[in-house]
Coordinates of C-alpha atoms in Angstrom, one line a residue:
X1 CA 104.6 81.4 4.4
X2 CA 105.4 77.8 3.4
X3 CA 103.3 74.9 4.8
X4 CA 106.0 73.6 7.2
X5 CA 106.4 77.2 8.6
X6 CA 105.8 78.5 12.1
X7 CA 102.8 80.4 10.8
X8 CA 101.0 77.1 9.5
X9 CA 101.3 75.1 12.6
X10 CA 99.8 77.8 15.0
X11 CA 97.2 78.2 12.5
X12 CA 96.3 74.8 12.7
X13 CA 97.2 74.5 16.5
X14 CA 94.3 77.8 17.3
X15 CA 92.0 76.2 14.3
X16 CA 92.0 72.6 16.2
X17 CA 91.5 74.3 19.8
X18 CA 88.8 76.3 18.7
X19 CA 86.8 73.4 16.4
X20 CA 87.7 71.2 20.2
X21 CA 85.6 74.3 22.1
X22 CA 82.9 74.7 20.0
X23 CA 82.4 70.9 20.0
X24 CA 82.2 71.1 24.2
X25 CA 80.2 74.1 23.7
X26 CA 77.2 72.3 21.3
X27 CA 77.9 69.2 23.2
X28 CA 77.1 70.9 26.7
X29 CA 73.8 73.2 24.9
X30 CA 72.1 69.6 24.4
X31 CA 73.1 67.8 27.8
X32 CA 75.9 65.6 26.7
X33 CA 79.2 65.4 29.0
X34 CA 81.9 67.1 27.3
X35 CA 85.1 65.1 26.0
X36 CA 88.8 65.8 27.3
X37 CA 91.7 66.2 24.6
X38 CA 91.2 62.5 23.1
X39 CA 87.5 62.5 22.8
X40 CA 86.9 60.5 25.8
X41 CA 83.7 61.9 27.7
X42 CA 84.8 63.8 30.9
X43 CA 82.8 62.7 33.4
X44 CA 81.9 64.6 36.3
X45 CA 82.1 62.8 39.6
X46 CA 78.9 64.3 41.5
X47 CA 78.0 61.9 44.3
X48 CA 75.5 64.2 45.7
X49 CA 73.7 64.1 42.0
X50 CA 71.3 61.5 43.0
X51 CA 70.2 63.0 46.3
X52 CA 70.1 66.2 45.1
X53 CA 67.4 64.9 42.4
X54 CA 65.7 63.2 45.2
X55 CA 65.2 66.8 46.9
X56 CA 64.0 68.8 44.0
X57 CA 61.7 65.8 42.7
X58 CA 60.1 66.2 47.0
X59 CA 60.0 70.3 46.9
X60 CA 58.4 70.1 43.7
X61 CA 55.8 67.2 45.0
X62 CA 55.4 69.8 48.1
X63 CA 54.9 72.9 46.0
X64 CA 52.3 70.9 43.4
X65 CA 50.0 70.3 46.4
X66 CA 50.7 73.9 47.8
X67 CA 49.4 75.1 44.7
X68 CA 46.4 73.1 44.2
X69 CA 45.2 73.6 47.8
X70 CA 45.9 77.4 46.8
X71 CA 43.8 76.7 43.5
X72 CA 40.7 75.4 45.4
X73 CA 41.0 78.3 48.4
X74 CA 40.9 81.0 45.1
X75 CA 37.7 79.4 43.5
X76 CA 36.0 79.5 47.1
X77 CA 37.1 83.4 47.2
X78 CA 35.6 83.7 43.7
X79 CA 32.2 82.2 44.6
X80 CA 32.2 84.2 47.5
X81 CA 32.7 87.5 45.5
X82 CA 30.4 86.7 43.1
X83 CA 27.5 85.3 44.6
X84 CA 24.6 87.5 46.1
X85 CA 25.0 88.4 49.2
X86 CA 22.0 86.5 50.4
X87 CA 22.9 83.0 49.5
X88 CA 26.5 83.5 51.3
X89 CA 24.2 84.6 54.1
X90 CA 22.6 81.5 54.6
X91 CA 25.3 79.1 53.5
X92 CA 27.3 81.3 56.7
X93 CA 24.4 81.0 59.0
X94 CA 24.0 76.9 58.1
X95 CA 27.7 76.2 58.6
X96 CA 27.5 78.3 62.0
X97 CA 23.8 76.2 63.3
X98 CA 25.7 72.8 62.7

């Protein structure tokens, strides 16, 4: 096998195209756009990008206060639970004379 031979250049063809993929690959892992055949960044056209943001950033403001209100409901079980009876008596009977 002689450098200009048939051999060489698909060796160097398949050693380029995989050194090309596992750049994309480590690229993509950290959040960088991958590059087309002349190292230009290929950018992805998503329009809906931005309002899809806005939605998940508005679920997740919604599921925050679910949770919290969930939070506060639990810690009124657990004094319930654990209090003696008598005391949850008379805080019942207050609320229920107001």
């Amino acid at each position: 096998m002689g450098w200009g031979g048939p051999g060489f250049v698909i060796a160097l063809i398949a050693i380029t195209t995989a050194g090309w993929i596992i750049n994309n690959w480590i690229r993509a892992k950290h959040g960088y756009e991958p590059t087309d055949d002349w190292g230009k960044t290929a950018k992805r056209d998503d329009i809906d990008a931005s309002r899809k943001v806005e939605l998940l950033t508005s679920e997740n403001a919604q599921l925050t206060g679910k949770i919290s209100r969930l939070e506060e409901r639990i810690a009124v079980l657990e004094r319930i639970a654990t209090d003696p009876a008598e005391r949850t008596a008379r805080e019942i009977d207050a609320l229920r004379d107001r």
